[in-house]
Short mmCIF file of C-alpha atoms in Angstrom, two decimals:
data_model
loop_
_atom_site.label_atom_id
_atom_site.label_comp_id
_atom_site.label_asym_id
_atom_site.label_seq_id
_atom_site.Cartn_x
_atom_site.Cartn_y
_atom_site.Cartn_z
CA UNK A 51 59.61 -71.24 -140.14
CA UNK A 52 60.97 -74.08 -138.03
CA UNK A 53 57.83 -76.12 -138.79
CA UNK A 54 58.53 -75.88 -142.50
CA UNK A 55 62.18 -76.79 -142.03
CA UNK A 56 61.37 -79.83 -139.89
CA UNK A 57 58.77 -80.90 -142.44
CA UNK A 58 61.36 -80.61 -145.20
CA UNK A 59 63.83 -82.62 -143.09
CA UNK A 60 61.23 -85.36 -142.58
CA UNK A 61 60.56 -85.47 -146.31
CA UNK A 62 64.29 -85.79 -147.13
CA UNK A 63 64.74 -88.55 -144.55
CA UNK A 64 61.79 -90.52 -145.87
CA UNK A 65 63.07 -90.17 -149.45
CA UNK A 66 66.52 -91.46 -148.43
CA UNK A 67 64.96 -94.49 -146.75
CA UNK A 68 62.75 -95.18 -149.77
CA UNK A 69 59.49 -94.78 -147.84
CA UNK A 70 56.68 -92.53 -149.00
CA UNK A 71 56.20 -89.53 -146.75
CA UNK A 72 53.40 -89.76 -144.22
CA UNK A 73 50.74 -87.14 -144.59
CA UNK A 74 49.93 -85.27 -141.43
CA UNK A 75 46.41 -84.17 -140.76
CA UNK A 76 45.95 -80.48 -140.26
CA UNK A 77 42.97 -79.64 -138.08
CA UNK A 78 40.46 -77.48 -139.91
CA UNK A 79 38.61 -74.68 -138.26
CA UNK A 80 35.04 -75.69 -137.58
CA UNK A 81 32.33 -73.44 -138.96
CA UNK A 82 29.95 -71.95 -136.43
CA UNK A 83 27.27 -74.46 -135.53
CA UNK A 84 24.38 -72.06 -136.08
CA UNK A 85 25.29 -71.33 -139.71
CA UNK A 86 23.03 -73.95 -141.37
CA UNK A 87 20.10 -72.85 -139.23
CA UNK A 88 20.63 -69.19 -140.14
CA UNK A 89 20.89 -70.06 -143.83
CA UNK A 90 17.66 -72.06 -143.64
CA UNK A 91 15.87 -69.25 -141.82
CA UNK A 92 17.07 -66.69 -144.37
CA UNK A 93 16.02 -68.93 -147.25
CA UNK A 94 12.58 -69.52 -145.75
CA UNK A 95 12.16 -65.77 -145.23
CA UNK A 96 13.12 -65.22 -148.87
CA UNK A 97 10.57 -67.80 -150.03
CA UNK A 98 7.89 -66.11 -147.90
CA UNK A 99 8.74 -62.72 -149.39
CA UNK A 100 8.60 -64.07 -152.94
CA UNK A 101 5.30 -65.86 -152.34
CA UNK A 102 3.76 -62.74 -150.77
CA UNK A 103 4.91 -60.54 -153.68
CA UNK A 104 1.87 -59.50 -155.71
CA UNK A 105 1.84 -59.41 -159.48
CA UNK A 106 -0.16 -56.24 -160.05
CA UNK A 107 0.80 -55.25 -163.58
CA UNK A 108 -1.06 -56.26 -166.71
CA UNK A 109 1.81 -55.74 -169.12
CA UNK A 110 3.52 -58.89 -170.39
CA UNK A 111 7.12 -59.14 -171.57
CA UNK A 112 8.92 -61.74 -173.59
CA UNK A 113 12.30 -62.45 -171.99
CA UNK A 114 15.20 -64.72 -172.83
CA UNK A 115 16.80 -66.91 -170.19
CA UNK A 116 19.70 -69.28 -170.45
CA UNK A 117 18.96 -73.00 -170.06
CA UNK A 118 20.48 -73.25 -166.59
CA UNK A 119 18.40 -70.39 -165.18
CA UNK A 120 15.23 -71.68 -166.81
CA UNK A 121 15.84 -75.16 -165.38
CA UNK A 122 16.39 -73.68 -161.91
CA UNK A 123 13.17 -71.67 -162.13
CA UNK A 124 11.25 -74.78 -163.19
CA UNK A 125 12.69 -76.71 -160.26
CA UNK A 126 11.70 -73.91 -157.90
CA UNK A 127 8.15 -74.12 -159.26
CA UNK A 128 8.05 -77.85 -158.54
CA UNK A 129 9.66 -77.70 -155.09
CA UNK A 130 8.14 -74.52 -153.66
CA UNK A 131 5.24 -73.68 -155.97
CA UNK A 132 6.78 -70.33 -156.90
CA UNK A 133 5.70 -69.19 -160.36
CA UNK A 134 8.44 -68.00 -162.71
CA UNK A 135 6.66 -64.70 -163.32
CA UNK A 136 6.47 -64.06 -159.59
CA UNK A 137 10.16 -64.70 -158.91
CA UNK A 138 11.24 -62.64 -161.92
CA UNK A 139 8.97 -59.76 -160.87
CA UNK A 140 10.16 -59.99 -157.26
CA UNK A 141 13.82 -60.11 -158.34
CA UNK A 142 13.49 -57.11 -160.61
CA UNK A 143 11.58 -55.18 -157.94
CA UNK A 144 14.36 -55.90 -155.42
CA UNK A 145 17.05 -54.98 -157.94
CA UNK A 146 15.48 -51.58 -158.62
CA UNK A 147 14.89 -51.04 -154.90
CA UNK A 148 18.57 -51.81 -154.13
CA UNK A 149 19.84 -49.57 -156.96
CA UNK A 150 17.91 -46.30 -156.70
CA UNK A 151 20.64 -44.55 -158.67
CA UNK A 152 19.35 -46.34 -161.77
CA UNK A 153 15.89 -44.86 -161.30
CA UNK A 154 17.36 -41.40 -160.67
CA UNK A 155 19.49 -41.72 -163.82
CA UNK A 156 16.46 -42.57 -165.93
CA UNK A 157 14.40 -39.71 -164.46
CA UNK A 158 17.18 -37.20 -165.12
CA UNK A 159 17.66 -38.31 -168.72
CA UNK A 160 13.96 -38.33 -169.50
CA UNK A 161 13.88 -34.62 -168.62
CA UNK A 162 16.49 -33.95 -171.33
CA UNK A 163 14.80 -35.95 -174.11
CA UNK A 164 13.07 -34.04 -176.87
CA UNK A 165 9.88 -35.80 -177.84
#
C-alpha cells in the first residue's frame, strides 16, 4: 500500500510544480525461453498428423464456411500444401474422437427411432 501512496504523492508534487509525471518502467515477467520452440514443435506435429490423415470415404458434402475460415484454409494450402478436404476431415475426425459422448448420444437415440 505504501508504494501506491508514494506514487500518489509523487503525482501530486509533479502537478503542483507544473511538470508532467515521469512514467516508471515496471519490469515484465519474461516468458520461458523454450516456449516458441515447443509451439513450433507442436505445430509441426499437427501438420504431420494432418498430412498423414487419409481421406478414405467416397461421400462428398457441400459445406458453408465463413470468408475468414475459407481464406485461412486457402493460405494453408499455399503454405503447407494441405488440402481443404483433408484438414476438414481431420478436424471432424478429431472432434468426434475428443467427444465420444456425441457418438454415444446418437447411438442411443437411433435405437429409439421408429423407421
